């Protein structure tokens, strides 16, 4: 796809950018440019697909792909996204390797997942190669924003919104796709300290047949009350259980979860439709198998976990996702009960984390062909 370029006339100075990159935090500062691509429905084509039974096929065209100055979007107050929340997003990172080249990790997996989210939310598909090209086009302009400090990266945030000015309830006929980028330090601070999580019993994040498997902004909105409840009791994150009588573990508000047993099993909840299919999760399953762990994707109940940490059968618990990579979970609080993870130093979580970061930053060999060069 052809992209046009409109330069930002008030780009950050080299000095200002250096100041930001010295201590970027997470999600606070943005690069000089962003990608925008517009989508318009082809109503005739859509009607035909609908009659043919392909009722979720969004027929239309992407147009006016551009790299433009980062800045506010111009949206009608009646834009559908503001009322009915047709919004999906992705998250991946760009890493600067030692030779200065810039790489990202498994971008096609994010592109494919965005299209699965789009399908669930009745939004248009973006061709996977255009998704990847959009990242390349942005990095062709803003690569100076990729930091090179320890644990630093440039977080890339592709997203798609319904822009049509219409208050009727149906899928919008206009959408826009964007990519913005934000320099990132270590998500939970410099040292890898185990976090404490709160079991959400009053608030659910996802349900069967719902939107839990889509990377959909509304899932995050639904998780915030639980997050606040946990935070008010001093916990860092929240874990959601399914609502079955067995109470199976699902995931945190924005990270998947893993368990390591003393007999070398690496267990993660299987994908049931209510859990987000993390790219990090999938990568850890593959790396875990290579490191000689017995990997299992299955239901794991709250009781199994509780008994496991009490008896020592479960040694480590950790969460994973692009933003924070791997975060050890030191304790889980279920109302007044607090359960402590046996391991103090999380050797398996650390080994997996080092291997994953090693690949991403170009220090270890990329034996899976997971890296994609952006600039
Ligand atoms: C994005 C996300 C994850 C992690 O996915 P990655 O692809 O590994 O970054 C996990 N859970 C939820 C709810 C998410 O939105």
Tab-separated table of N, CA and C and ligand atoms in Angstrom, residues 89 91 110 113 205 215 220 251-256 276-281 320-322, ligand 1:
chain	number	residue	atom	x	y	z
A	89	UNK	N	-7.463	-2.922	19.852
A	89	UNK	CA	-6.083	-2.443	19.814
A	89	UNK	C	-5.110	-3.605	19.847
A	91	UNK	N	-0.661	-4.365	20.893
A	91	UNK	CA	0.497	-3.813	21.581
A	91	UNK	C	1.702	-4.660	21.243
A	110	UNK	N	0.408	-10.391	15.901
A	110	UNK	CA	-0.449	-9.283	16.343
A	110	UNK	C	-1.446	-8.898	15.254
A	113	UNK	N	-4.139	-11.444	15.207
A	113	UNK	CA	-5.014	-11.303	16.380
A	113	UNK	C	-5.923	-10.083	16.239
A	205	UNK	N	-14.583	-9.932	34.325
A	205	UNK	CA	-14.030	-9.218	33.176
A	205	UNK	C	-14.626	-9.755	31.875
A	215	UNK	N	-8.999	-8.278	21.798
A	215	UNK	CA	-8.256	-7.198	22.446
A	215	UNK	C	-9.063	-5.925	22.225
A	220	UNK	N	-11.005	-3.798	29.156
A	220	UNK	CA	-10.184	-3.084	30.130
A	220	UNK	C	-11.059	-2.210	31.019
A	251	UNK	N	-7.088	-15.081	33.780
A	251	UNK	CA	-5.887	-14.275	33.566
A	251	UNK	C	-5.979	-13.010	34.400
A	252	UNK	N	-4.936	-12.186	34.328
A	252	UNK	CA	-5.001	-10.890	34.980
A	252	UNK	C	-5.736	-9.937	34.028
A	253	UNK	N	-5.916	-8.703	34.424
A	253	UNK	CA	-6.624	-7.748	33.567
A	253	UNK	C	-5.969	-7.559	32.215
A	254	UNK	N	-4.659	-7.728	32.137
A	254	UNK	CA	-3.962	-7.522	30.869
A	254	UNK	C	-2.770	-8.432	30.680
A	255	UNK	N	-2.710	-9.531	31.417
A	255	UNK	CA	-1.593	-10.468	31.285
A	255	UNK	C	-2.083	-11.896	31.479
A	256	UNK	N	-1.454	-12.821	30.775
A	256	UNK	CA	-1.738	-14.247	30.965
A	256	UNK	C	-0.937	-14.752	32.167
A	276	UNK	N	-7.566	-13.928	26.669
A	276	UNK	CA	-6.868	-13.321	25.542
A	276	UNK	C	-5.665	-14.192	25.180
A	277	UNK	N	-5.506	-14.451	23.901
A	277	UNK	CA	-4.414	-15.304	23.439
A	277	UNK	C	-3.147	-14.474	23.276
A	278	UNK	N	-2.347	-14.422	24.307
A	278	UNK	CA	-1.152	-13.580	24.290
A	278	UNK	C	-0.066	-14.133	23.386
A	279	UNK	N	0.622	-13.234	22.706
A	279	UNK	CA	1.783	-13.628	21.894
A	279	UNK	C	2.910	-14.059	22.832
A	280	UNK	N	3.032	-13.378	23.967
A	280	UNK	CA	4.037	-13.759	24.958
A	280	UNK	C	3.721	-15.150	25.505
A	281	UNK	N	2.460	-15.396	25.814
A	281	UNK	CA	2.010	-16.710	26.296
A	281	UNK	C	2.440	-17.804	25.326
A	320	UNK	N	2.457	-12.822	32.289
A	320	UNK	CA	3.242	-12.418	31.124
A	320	UNK	C	2.417	-11.624	30.131
A	321	UNK	N	3.103	-10.733	29.447
A	321	UNK	CA	2.493	-9.932	28.387
A	321	UNK	C	3.575	-9.061	27.777
A	322	UNK	N	3.280	-8.440	26.647
A	322	UNK	CA	4.283	-7.642	25.949
A	322	UNK	C	4.830	-6.525	26.828
B	1	LIG	C1	-2.669	-7.952	25.452
B	1	LIG	C2	-3.195	-8.823	26.523
B	1	LIG	C3	-2.454	-9.904	27.036
B	1	LIG	C4	-1.027	-10.195	26.628
B	1	LIG	O1	-0.866	-10.392	25.264
B	1	LIG	P1	0.568	-10.241	24.600
B	1	LIG	O2	0.325	-10.509	23.158
B	1	LIG	O3	1.440	-11.253	25.218
B	1	LIG	O4	1.032	-8.865	24.877
B	1	LIG	C5	-3.051	-10.713	27.993
B	1	LIG	N1	-4.295	-10.470	28.430
B	1	LIG	C6	-5.024	-9.440	27.974
B	1	LIG	C7	-6.393	-9.234	28.502
B	1	LIG	C8	-4.504	-8.585	27.009
B	1	LIG	O5	-5.236	-7.564	26.563
